[in-house]
């Protein structure tokens, strides 16, 4: 058998994209609630357009999500039916601390997740909990400016203490920040940042990044004090950059681009700012707000495992011109790779790139790796008999699982699990659409928010069930 006996097969979700119930259980308002579908979405996500209240001109898909808030028992039953060994979900911070800076948590929010974790346990499903997945209380943005403010570390510390204490015995695997490197591309999602006009955006992003890195190390420290058996992971939006050509300048450009992301995991895994980042920050006049104790905290509290999302590889080209072709990608574009097909949303498909990406992380860190997001966003058609013939999704996932097998079998990468993104259809982070579906389970809801919310098993549901049952031998 290629994969370990206890390999963690499963699926992944995020509170902001599936829960809905945005005002229930005394929940407070979060950044993601206010991100509308439509053309303003991109500027809001990037922190370039301030939008901190609902209005009538926009539609807000996170308000309802796919109503996991009310459907979670039935949805978990479907995941159990597929044989999930793990289920990745995130905590909505505003269910636990509605404003974010209270001293006492909200019991209704705590009870909600406790019920989910208990049900997971009953099914033998190991929860994989993202503490923050593009999630920040609006009150903390309005009052403190989000993660640009060091006070956020204290509020986050309060949150993690409550979670680690309350769910001790129910949850073992934790991720501190989803796709932490997305601060650079989607700072409103990643750090609750709205830019002021004329401020140095790069400075703000690296200030916020430092605060999150310190918060992540602090969370790791607290976790181990509460339960040394807790497993804490960093989470990186991964996807190797290839050089556009053998031109050494393109090769250098690819190395530089890869380092933009590795910077985050280098700190979280190795425990210090890498020399290339220090030099670049110095050159660009960026001042990282190190305070006494930060260096030791980062050094002494590195993560146990490295988790990634992988959707595609990317291409770096030193000299771009008006002829350079680009493709869309996970929250930011890349130079086009002429060797790869693209999805309906223009993301390039590269299973081989998953093996390459896993190897580069394994070579770099020698820490267990966990793929916590991978999948194909595609349009599905619900047939009259209640099925979806999603062979394209099966082909995509099957090719990526084969690449994982090669990484394990041929290269000896230590891979501990795989959770496909959006195991049940949910709202797209980049576009706010429902029509960009990733799930094994179809949810009857369209881009205008119309539908019964009924759930249907797709063809891929049965395929993935067989994959898990065979521990990845049948793909
Ligand atoms: C990642 C996010 C997820 C998810 C995924 C797919 O960046 O962690 O939240 O949404 O990408 O992206 P999209 O929803 O834009 O297709």
Short mmCIF file of C-alpha atoms and ligand atoms in Angstrom, two decimals:
data_model
loop_
_atom_site.label_atom_id
_atom_site.label_comp_id
_atom_site.label_asym_id
_atom_site.label_seq_id
_atom_site.Cartn_x
_atom_site.Cartn_y
_atom_site.Cartn_z
CA UNK A 1 0.00 0.00 0.00
CA UNK A 2 1.27 3.46 -0.92
CA UNK A 3 -0.42 5.50 1.77
CA UNK A 4 -0.05 4.97 5.49
CA UNK A 5 -2.70 2.87 7.21
CA UNK A 6 -3.99 5.90 9.09
CA UNK A 7 -3.85 8.28 6.09
CA UNK A 8 -6.34 11.10 6.63
CA UNK A 9 -8.71 11.09 3.65
CA UNK A 10 -11.49 13.62 3.71
CA UNK A 11 -12.83 16.96 2.59
CA UNK A 12 -12.44 20.62 3.45
CA UNK A 13 -14.76 23.58 4.02
CA UNK A 14 -14.59 27.04 5.56
CA UNK A 15 -17.19 28.65 7.83
CA UNK A 16 -17.53 31.78 5.70
CA UNK A 17 -18.27 29.81 2.56
CA UNK A 18 -20.71 27.22 3.84
CA UNK A 19 -22.22 28.04 7.25
CA UNK A 20 -24.56 30.94 6.61
CA UNK A 21 -26.66 31.63 9.73
CA UNK A 22 -24.75 34.89 9.86
CA UNK A 23 -26.87 36.48 12.58
CA UNK A 24 -27.84 33.37 14.52
CA UNK A 25 -26.61 32.18 17.90
CA UNK A 26 -25.56 35.76 18.83
CA UNK A 27 -22.90 35.67 16.11
CA UNK A 28 -21.23 38.99 15.30
CA UNK A 29 -20.46 40.41 11.88
CA UNK A 30 -17.30 39.28 10.06
CA UNK A 31 -15.34 40.70 7.12
CA UNK A 32 -16.42 37.87 4.85
CA UNK A 33 -20.13 38.54 5.45
CA UNK A 34 -19.63 41.89 3.76
CA UNK A 35 -17.88 40.64 0.65
CA UNK A 36 -20.53 40.72 -2.10
CA UNK A 37 -20.69 38.76 -5.31
CA UNK A 38 -20.28 40.84 -8.44
CA UNK A 39 -17.76 43.29 -9.76
CA UNK A 40 -16.82 45.07 -6.50
CA UNK A 41 -15.78 41.81 -4.88
CA UNK A 42 -12.22 41.86 -6.12
CA UNK A 43 -11.43 45.41 -4.94
CA UNK A 44 -12.99 44.68 -1.53
CA UNK A 45 -11.02 41.44 -1.13
CA UNK A 46 -7.82 43.34 -1.92
CA UNK A 47 -8.59 45.99 0.72
CA UNK A 48 -8.81 48.69 -1.93
CA UNK A 49 -12.49 49.42 -1.51
CA UNK A 50 -13.86 50.02 1.97
CA UNK A 51 -17.16 48.22 2.42
CA UNK A 52 -17.99 47.63 6.08
CA UNK A 53 -21.79 47.65 5.99
CA UNK A 54 -24.49 45.89 3.99
CA UNK A 55 -26.30 47.88 1.31
CA UNK A 56 -29.12 47.14 -1.14
CA UNK A 57 -26.95 47.41 -4.22
CA UNK A 58 -25.07 44.15 -3.55
CA UNK A 59 -25.80 40.48 -2.85
CA UNK A 60 -23.97 38.86 0.05
CA UNK A 61 -23.64 35.10 -0.51
CA UNK A 62 -21.97 34.36 2.85
CA UNK A 63 -25.15 35.31 4.72
CA UNK A 64 -26.65 31.98 3.71
CA UNK A 65 -23.61 30.07 2.41
CA UNK A 66 -25.05 26.62 1.78
CA UNK A 67 -26.73 26.82 5.18
CA UNK A 68 -24.39 24.29 6.76
CA UNK A 69 -25.38 25.98 10.03
CA UNK A 70 -28.73 24.19 9.84
CA UNK A 71 -27.73 21.21 7.70
CA UNK A 72 -24.56 20.07 9.46
CA UNK A 73 -25.96 16.85 10.88
CA UNK A 74 -27.19 15.63 7.49
CA UNK A 75 -24.01 16.84 5.79
CA UNK A 76 -21.77 15.04 8.27
CA UNK A 77 -23.82 11.89 7.67
CA UNK A 78 -22.99 12.19 3.95
CA UNK A 79 -19.28 12.63 4.72
CA UNK A 80 -19.41 9.59 6.99
CA UNK A 81 -21.14 7.64 4.23
CA UNK A 82 -18.18 8.43 1.96
CA UNK A 83 -15.92 7.04 4.67
CA UNK A 84 -14.17 10.31 5.58
CA UNK A 85 -11.34 9.85 8.06
CA UNK A 86 -11.10 13.59 8.56
CA UNK A 87 -13.20 16.70 7.98
CA UNK A 88 -11.64 20.13 7.68
CA UNK A 89 -13.77 23.04 8.85
CA UNK A 90 -13.06 26.49 10.19
CA UNK A 91 -14.27 28.35 13.23
CA UNK A 92 -16.22 31.55 12.64
CA UNK A 93 -14.41 33.82 15.10
CA UNK A 94 -17.58 35.92 15.54
CA UNK A 95 -19.53 32.92 16.81
CA UNK A 96 -17.06 32.61 19.68
CA UNK A 97 -16.30 36.31 20.22
CA UNK A 98 -18.98 38.31 18.33
CA UNK A 99 -17.01 41.55 18.47
CA UNK A 100 -13.58 39.99 18.90
CA UNK A 101 -12.34 41.94 21.92
CA UNK A 102 -14.69 40.64 24.63
CA UNK A 103 -13.30 38.85 27.66
CA UNK A 104 -15.97 36.16 27.78
CA UNK A 105 -16.84 33.86 24.89
CA UNK A 106 -20.30 33.30 23.48
CA UNK A 107 -21.61 29.96 24.73
CA UNK A 108 -23.98 29.42 21.78
CA UNK A 109 -21.04 29.50 19.35
CA UNK A 110 -18.95 27.17 21.48
CA UNK A 111 -21.82 24.72 21.83
CA UNK A 112 -22.41 24.74 18.07
CA UNK A 113 -18.89 23.53 17.23
CA UNK A 114 -18.82 21.16 20.19
CA UNK A 115 -21.88 19.37 18.82
CA UNK A 116 -20.18 19.06 15.42
CA UNK A 117 -16.95 17.70 16.92
CA UNK A 118 -18.85 15.20 19.05
CA UNK A 119 -20.72 13.96 16.03
CA UNK A 120 -17.42 13.65 14.13
CA UNK A 121 -16.09 11.56 16.98
CA UNK A 122 -19.15 9.33 16.86
CA UNK A 123 -18.42 8.70 13.17
CA UNK A 124 -14.69 8.18 13.78
CA UNK A 125 -13.93 11.34 11.78
CA UNK A 126 -10.92 13.35 12.97
CA UNK A 127 -11.73 17.08 12.80
CA UNK A 128 -9.08 19.29 11.19
CA UNK A 129 -9.79 22.79 12.44
CA UNK A 130 -8.70 26.00 10.76
CA UNK A 131 -8.73 28.64 13.49
CA UNK A 132 -9.10 31.51 11.03
CA UNK A 133 -10.06 31.03 7.41
CA UNK A 134 -10.36 34.48 5.81
CA UNK A 135 -12.24 35.50 8.92
CA UNK A 136 -11.98 38.66 11.03
CA UNK A 137 -14.63 40.34 13.22
CA UNK A 138 -15.77 43.64 11.67
CA UNK A 139 -15.55 45.35 15.06
CA UNK A 140 -11.81 44.58 15.14
CA UNK A 141 -11.41 46.10 11.68
CA UNK A 142 -13.33 49.24 12.57
CA UNK A 143 -11.74 49.74 15.96
CA UNK A 144 -8.19 48.49 15.50
CA UNK A 145 -7.63 48.32 11.74
CA UNK A 146 -7.37 44.51 11.64
CA UNK A 147 -4.02 42.70 11.76
CA UNK A 148 -2.00 45.86 11.10
CA UNK A 149 -2.52 46.38 14.82
CA UNK A 150 -0.48 44.34 17.29
CA UNK A 151 -3.45 44.20 19.68
CA UNK A 152 -4.91 41.55 17.36
CA UNK A 153 -2.42 39.08 18.83
CA UNK A 154 -4.11 39.43 22.23
CA UNK A 155 -7.59 38.88 20.79
CA UNK A 156 -6.39 35.87 18.81
CA UNK A 157 -4.68 34.51 21.91
CA UNK A 158 -7.97 34.74 23.78
CA UNK A 159 -9.71 32.89 20.96
CA UNK A 160 -7.19 30.03 20.78
CA UNK A 161 -7.10 29.56 24.57
CA UNK A 162 -10.85 29.11 24.57
CA UNK A 163 -10.80 26.72 21.61
CA UNK A 164 -7.89 24.60 22.83
CA UNK A 165 -9.41 24.30 26.30
CA UNK A 166 -12.98 23.67 25.30
CA UNK A 167 -12.22 21.19 22.50
CA UNK A 168 -9.36 19.38 24.20
CA UNK A 169 -10.12 15.69 23.67
CA UNK A 170 -12.32 16.35 20.65
CA UNK A 171 -9.87 18.01 18.24
CA UNK A 172 -6.22 17.13 17.69
CA UNK A 173 -5.27 18.81 14.38
CA UNK A 174 -5.26 22.62 14.15
CA UNK A 175 -4.24 25.11 11.44
CA UNK A 176 -3.48 28.60 12.71
CA UNK A 177 -4.21 30.68 9.56
CA UNK A 178 -5.62 29.59 6.23
CA UNK A 179 -3.30 30.37 3.29
CA UNK A 180 -1.30 32.81 5.37
CA UNK A 181 0.58 34.03 2.27
CA UNK A 182 -2.71 35.34 0.84
CA UNK A 183 -2.19 38.44 2.99
CA UNK A 184 -0.11 39.59 0.03
CA UNK A 185 -2.90 39.11 -2.51
CA UNK A 186 -6.17 39.41 -0.58
CA UNK A 187 -5.36 41.44 2.54
CA UNK A 188 -8.99 42.12 3.48
CA UNK A 189 -9.67 38.38 3.59
CA UNK A 190 -6.33 37.41 5.04
CA UNK A 191 -5.93 40.14 7.64
CA UNK A 192 -8.98 42.43 7.76
CA UNK A 193 -6.95 45.17 6.07
CA UNK A 194 -8.53 48.15 4.33
CA UNK A 195 -5.86 50.46 2.95
CA UNK A 196 -5.83 54.19 3.50
CA UNK A 197 -5.07 56.19 0.40
CA UNK A 198 -1.37 56.94 0.04
CA UNK A 199 -0.11 54.48 2.61
CA UNK A 200 2.68 52.04 1.84
CA UNK A 201 0.71 48.87 1.16
CA UNK A 202 3.72 46.57 1.26
CA UNK A 203 4.63 47.90 4.69
CA UNK A 204 1.09 47.33 5.97
CA UNK A 205 1.02 43.79 4.59
CA UNK A 206 4.33 42.79 6.17
CA UNK A 207 3.34 44.40 9.46
CA UNK A 208 0.14 42.37 9.46
CA UNK A 209 2.07 39.29 8.39
CA UNK A 210 4.46 39.68 11.32
CA UNK A 211 1.57 39.94 13.74
CA UNK A 212 -0.02 36.80 12.31
CA UNK A 213 3.29 34.92 12.42
CA UNK A 214 3.79 35.89 16.05
CA UNK A 215 0.16 34.98 16.82
CA UNK A 216 0.66 31.62 15.11
CA UNK A 217 3.77 30.87 17.20
CA UNK A 218 1.97 31.95 20.35
CA UNK A 219 -0.95 29.68 19.48
CA UNK A 220 1.49 26.79 19.03
CA UNK A 221 3.00 27.50 22.43
CA UNK A 222 -0.39 27.66 24.16
CA UNK A 223 -1.55 24.52 22.36
CA UNK A 224 1.40 22.49 23.62
CA UNK A 225 0.92 23.79 27.17
CA UNK A 226 -2.70 22.71 27.11
CA UNK A 227 -2.11 19.37 25.37
CA UNK A 228 1.32 18.29 24.10
CA UNK A 229 -0.44 15.86 21.78
CA UNK A 230 -2.05 18.66 19.75
CA UNK A 231 -0.72 18.82 16.20
CA UNK A 232 -0.33 22.36 14.87
CA UNK A 233 0.11 23.12 11.20
CA UNK A 234 0.86 26.12 9.06
CA UNK A 235 -1.17 26.49 5.86
CA UNK A 236 0.24 27.80 2.63
CA UNK A 237 -1.38 28.54 -0.72
CA UNK A 238 1.18 26.48 -2.59
CA UNK A 239 1.89 25.83 -6.25
CA UNK A 240 5.42 25.87 -7.56
CA UNK A 241 6.56 28.63 -9.89
CA UNK A 242 8.30 27.29 -13.00
CA UNK A 243 10.69 29.48 -14.99
CA UNK A 244 9.18 30.51 -18.32
CA UNK A 245 12.39 29.40 -20.06
CA UNK A 246 15.93 28.20 -19.36
CA UNK A 247 17.03 31.84 -19.36
CA UNK A 248 18.81 32.21 -15.99
CA UNK A 249 16.88 35.42 -15.41
CA UNK A 250 13.62 33.49 -15.61
CA UNK A 251 15.04 30.86 -13.26
CA UNK A 252 15.99 33.59 -10.78
CA UNK A 253 12.55 35.15 -11.14
CA UNK A 254 10.91 31.79 -10.36
CA UNK A 255 13.11 31.41 -7.26
CA UNK A 256 12.13 34.91 -6.11
CA UNK A 257 8.44 34.26 -6.68
CA UNK A 258 8.58 30.98 -4.78
CA UNK A 259 10.22 32.79 -1.90
CA UNK A 260 7.30 35.22 -1.65
CA UNK A 261 5.26 32.29 -0.35
CA UNK A 262 8.04 30.32 1.34
CA UNK A 263 8.75 33.38 3.48
CA UNK A 264 5.69 32.54 5.59
CA UNK A 265 6.30 28.82 5.99
CA UNK A 266 10.03 29.41 6.48
CA UNK A 267 9.21 31.45 9.58
CA UNK A 268 6.59 29.00 10.82
CA UNK A 269 8.65 25.86 10.20
CA UNK A 270 12.22 27.05 10.73
CA UNK A 271 11.45 29.69 13.35
CA UNK A 272 13.22 32.73 11.95
CA UNK A 273 13.06 35.32 9.18
CA UNK A 274 15.08 33.96 6.23
CA UNK A 275 18.03 36.03 5.01
CA UNK A 276 16.47 36.64 1.56
CA UNK A 277 13.40 38.21 3.23
CA UNK A 278 15.45 40.37 5.61
CA UNK A 279 17.54 41.66 2.71
CA UNK A 280 14.52 42.35 0.51
CA UNK A 281 12.68 44.15 3.30
CA UNK A 282 15.77 46.23 4.02
CA UNK A 283 16.11 47.15 0.32
CA UNK A 284 12.47 48.15 0.11
CA UNK A 285 12.55 50.16 3.33
CA UNK A 286 10.09 47.83 5.09
CA UNK A 287 10.38 47.91 8.86
CA UNK A 288 9.12 44.74 10.51
CA UNK A 289 7.75 45.64 13.95
CA UNK A 290 9.76 43.13 16.00
CA UNK A 291 9.22 43.50 19.73
CA UNK A 292 11.29 42.00 22.53
CA UNK A 293 10.47 38.34 22.83
CA UNK A 294 9.29 37.87 19.22
CA UNK A 295 12.52 36.25 18.06
CA UNK A 296 12.48 33.68 20.85
CA UNK A 297 8.76 33.03 20.45
CA UNK A 298 9.13 32.33 16.73
CA UNK A 299 12.21 30.19 17.31
CA UNK A 300 10.77 28.08 20.10
CA UNK A 301 7.31 27.40 18.70
CA UNK A 302 7.53 25.99 15.20
CA UNK A 303 4.76 23.93 13.65
CA UNK A 304 4.41 20.14 13.66
CA UNK A 305 3.32 19.77 10.05
CA UNK A 306 2.99 21.77 6.85
CA UNK A 307 -0.37 21.96 5.15
CA UNK A 308 -1.07 23.36 1.70
CA UNK A 309 -3.74 24.17 -0.79
CA UNK A 310 -2.79 23.16 -4.31
CA UNK A 311 -4.79 24.12 -7.38
CA UNK A 312 -2.13 24.82 -9.99
CA UNK A 313 1.51 25.54 -10.67
CA UNK A 314 2.55 29.00 -11.87
CA UNK A 315 5.04 30.50 -14.30
CA UNK A 316 7.58 33.28 -13.72
CA UNK A 317 9.04 35.41 -16.50
CA UNK A 318 11.66 38.08 -15.85
CA UNK A 319 10.84 40.32 -18.77
CA UNK A 320 7.16 40.59 -19.59
CA UNK A 321 5.82 42.44 -22.60
CA UNK A 322 2.49 43.23 -24.18
CA UNK A 323 2.72 39.80 -25.87
CA UNK A 324 2.93 37.92 -22.59
CA UNK A 325 -0.15 35.76 -22.04
CA UNK A 326 -1.62 35.41 -18.55
CA UNK A 327 -4.03 33.01 -16.90
CA UNK A 328 -6.30 33.36 -13.88
CA UNK A 329 -5.45 31.48 -10.71
CA UNK A 330 -6.21 31.14 -7.02
CA UNK A 331 -6.72 34.84 -6.15
CA UNK A 332 -3.96 36.07 -8.46
CA UNK A 333 -2.91 35.65 -12.10
CA UNK A 334 0.21 34.03 -13.54
CA UNK A 335 2.03 33.90 -16.84
CA UNK A 336 0.39 31.21 -18.99
CA UNK A 337 1.95 27.77 -19.26
CA UNK A 338 1.44 26.59 -22.87
CA UNK A 339 1.71 22.92 -21.85
CA UNK A 340 -1.33 22.88 -19.55
CA UNK A 341 -5.11 22.78 -20.02
CA UNK A 342 -7.32 25.19 -18.10
CA UNK A 343 -10.51 24.83 -16.08
CA UNK A 344 -13.76 26.64 -16.92
CA UNK A 345 -12.53 29.44 -14.66
CA UNK A 346 -9.19 29.67 -16.46
CA UNK A 347 -7.10 27.97 -13.76
CA UNK A 348 -4.43 25.73 -15.26
CA UNK A 349 -4.52 22.04 -14.41
CA UNK A 350 -1.21 20.42 -13.50
CA UNK A 351 -1.18 17.18 -11.48
CA UNK A 352 2.54 16.73 -12.09
CA UNK A 353 2.98 20.12 -10.43
CA UNK A 354 1.55 18.64 -7.24
CA UNK A 355 4.38 16.09 -7.10
CA UNK A 356 6.87 18.87 -7.80
CA UNK A 357 5.34 21.13 -5.13
CA UNK A 358 5.26 18.35 -2.51
CA UNK A 359 8.89 17.54 -3.19
CA UNK A 360 10.02 21.10 -2.92
CA UNK A 361 8.31 21.45 0.48
CA UNK A 362 9.58 18.08 1.69
CA UNK A 363 13.15 18.86 0.61
CA UNK A 364 12.94 22.23 2.31
CA UNK A 365 11.38 21.26 5.63
CA UNK A 366 11.43 17.49 6.22
CA UNK A 367 8.13 17.88 8.07
CA UNK A 368 4.96 15.85 7.50
CA UNK A 369 2.90 17.32 4.67
CA UNK A 370 -0.87 17.53 4.52
CA UNK A 371 -2.77 18.58 1.38
CA UNK A 372 -5.79 20.33 2.88
CA UNK A 373 -7.23 21.78 -0.35
CA UNK A 374 -7.25 20.53 -3.93
CA UNK A 375 -10.06 20.28 -6.42
CA UNK A 376 -11.77 21.41 -9.59
CA UNK A 377 -14.26 24.26 -9.65
CA UNK A 378 -16.67 23.40 -12.45
CA UNK A 379 -20.24 23.88 -13.62
CA UNK A 380 -22.41 20.87 -12.83
CA UNK A 381 -25.74 19.83 -14.22
CA UNK A 382 -28.24 18.22 -11.89
CA UNK A 383 -30.09 15.58 -13.93
CA UNK A 384 -33.77 14.77 -13.57
CA UNK A 385 -32.95 11.59 -11.62
CA UNK A 386 -31.03 13.63 -9.00
CA UNK A 387 -27.52 12.67 -10.15
CA UNK A 388 -24.59 14.65 -11.53
CA UNK A 389 -22.27 13.04 -14.08
CA UNK A 390 -19.10 14.85 -12.98
CA UNK A 391 -16.51 12.72 -14.79
CA UNK A 392 -14.31 15.82 -15.25
CA UNK A 393 -14.02 16.15 -11.46
CA UNK A 394 -13.16 12.48 -11.07
CA UNK A 395 -10.48 12.83 -13.78
CA UNK A 396 -8.97 15.88 -12.08
CA UNK A 397 -8.88 14.36 -8.60
CA UNK A 398 -7.73 10.97 -9.82
CA UNK A 399 -4.77 12.54 -11.67
CA UNK A 400 -3.79 14.50 -8.54
CA UNK A 401 -4.04 11.46 -6.28
CA UNK A 402 -1.79 9.58 -8.72
CA UNK A 403 0.73 12.42 -8.45
CA UNK A 404 0.54 12.13 -4.65
CA UNK A 405 1.23 8.41 -4.95
CA UNK A 406 4.31 9.13 -7.03
CA UNK A 407 5.53 11.64 -4.47
CA UNK A 408 5.13 9.05 -1.73
CA UNK A 409 6.22 5.94 -3.61
CA UNK A 410 8.96 7.29 -5.84
CA UNK A 411 10.26 10.20 -3.76
CA UNK A 412 9.53 9.14 -0.17
CA UNK A 413 7.59 12.28 0.72
CA UNK A 414 5.93 12.00 4.13
CA UNK A 415 2.30 12.76 3.31
CA UNK A 416 -0.22 12.36 6.13
CA UNK A 417 -3.51 13.33 4.55
CA UNK A 418 -5.61 14.74 1.75
CA UNK A 419 -8.78 16.78 2.05
CA UNK A 420 -10.39 17.88 -1.21
CA UNK A 421 -11.66 21.43 -1.28
CA UNK A 422 -15.39 22.03 -1.00
CA UNK A 423 -16.38 18.39 -0.43
CA UNK A 424 -19.89 19.80 -0.48
CA UNK A 425 -20.63 22.62 -2.96
CA UNK A 426 -20.07 26.01 -1.34
CA UNK A 427 -19.63 29.68 -2.19
CA UNK A 428 -16.49 30.48 -4.20
CA UNK A 429 -13.98 32.64 -2.32
CA UNK A 430 -12.74 34.52 -5.36
CA UNK A 431 -16.00 35.06 -7.23
CA UNK A 432 -18.80 34.56 -4.71
CA UNK A 433 -20.49 32.23 -7.18
CA UNK A 434 -22.31 29.01 -6.39
CA UNK A 435 -21.94 27.84 -9.97
CA UNK A 436 -18.23 27.22 -9.36
CA UNK A 437 -18.74 23.86 -7.71
CA UNK A 438 -16.14 21.60 -6.11
CA UNK A 439 -18.27 19.11 -4.20
CA UNK A 440 -19.04 15.42 -4.13
CA UNK A 441 -22.41 16.61 -2.88
CA UNK A 442 -24.48 18.94 -5.04
CA UNK A 443 -26.37 21.74 -3.29
CA UNK A 444 -29.44 23.13 -5.03
CA UNK A 445 -28.62 26.84 -4.93
CA UNK A 446 -27.77 29.19 -7.79
CA UNK A 447 -25.76 32.38 -8.22
CA UNK A 448 -28.82 34.49 -7.48
CA UNK A 449 -29.38 32.71 -4.16
CA UNK A 450 -32.37 30.71 -5.45
CA UNK A 451 -32.83 27.03 -4.72
CA UNK A 452 -34.14 24.48 -2.24
CA UNK A 453 -30.74 23.86 -0.58
CA UNK A 454 -31.43 20.14 -1.05
CA UNK A 455 -28.36 17.91 -1.24
CA UNK A 456 -27.66 15.28 -3.96
CA UNK A 457 -24.86 12.73 -4.29
CA UNK A 458 -22.80 13.24 -7.47
CA UNK A 459 -21.06 10.43 -9.36
CA UNK A 460 -17.80 11.55 -7.74
CA UNK A 461 -19.35 10.81 -4.33
CA UNK A 462 -19.30 7.08 -5.05
CA UNK A 463 -15.90 7.29 -6.73
CA UNK A 464 -14.30 9.00 -3.71
CA UNK A 465 -15.93 6.50 -1.37
CA UNK A 466 -14.16 3.71 -3.28
CA UNK A 467 -10.87 5.65 -3.23
CA UNK A 468 -11.04 5.98 0.56
CA UNK A 469 -12.16 2.39 1.08
CA UNK A 470 -9.12 1.17 -0.89
CA UNK A 471 -6.80 3.67 0.86
CA UNK A 472 -6.05 5.25 -2.50
CA UNK A 473 -5.26 1.98 -4.31
CA UNK A 474 -8.34 2.38 -6.55
CA UNK A 475 -8.22 5.77 -8.25
C1 LIG B 1 -8.51 28.97 -1.51
C2 LIG B 1 -9.30 29.17 -0.27
C3 LIG B 1 -10.62 28.53 -0.23
C4 LIG B 1 -11.25 28.21 -1.56
C5 LIG B 1 -10.29 27.86 -2.66
C6 LIG B 1 -10.89 27.81 -4.05
O1 LIG B 1 -7.85 30.14 -1.76
O2 LIG B 1 -8.61 28.77 0.90
O3 LIG B 1 -11.39 29.29 0.66
O4 LIG B 1 -12.29 29.00 -1.89
O5 LIG B 1 -9.18 28.68 -2.68
O6 LIG B 1 -11.03 29.08 -4.56
P1 LIG B 1 -12.33 29.63 -5.26
O7 LIG B 1 -13.41 29.48 -4.26
O8 LIG B 1 -12.05 31.02 -5.58
O9 LIG B 1 -12.55 28.78 -6.46
#
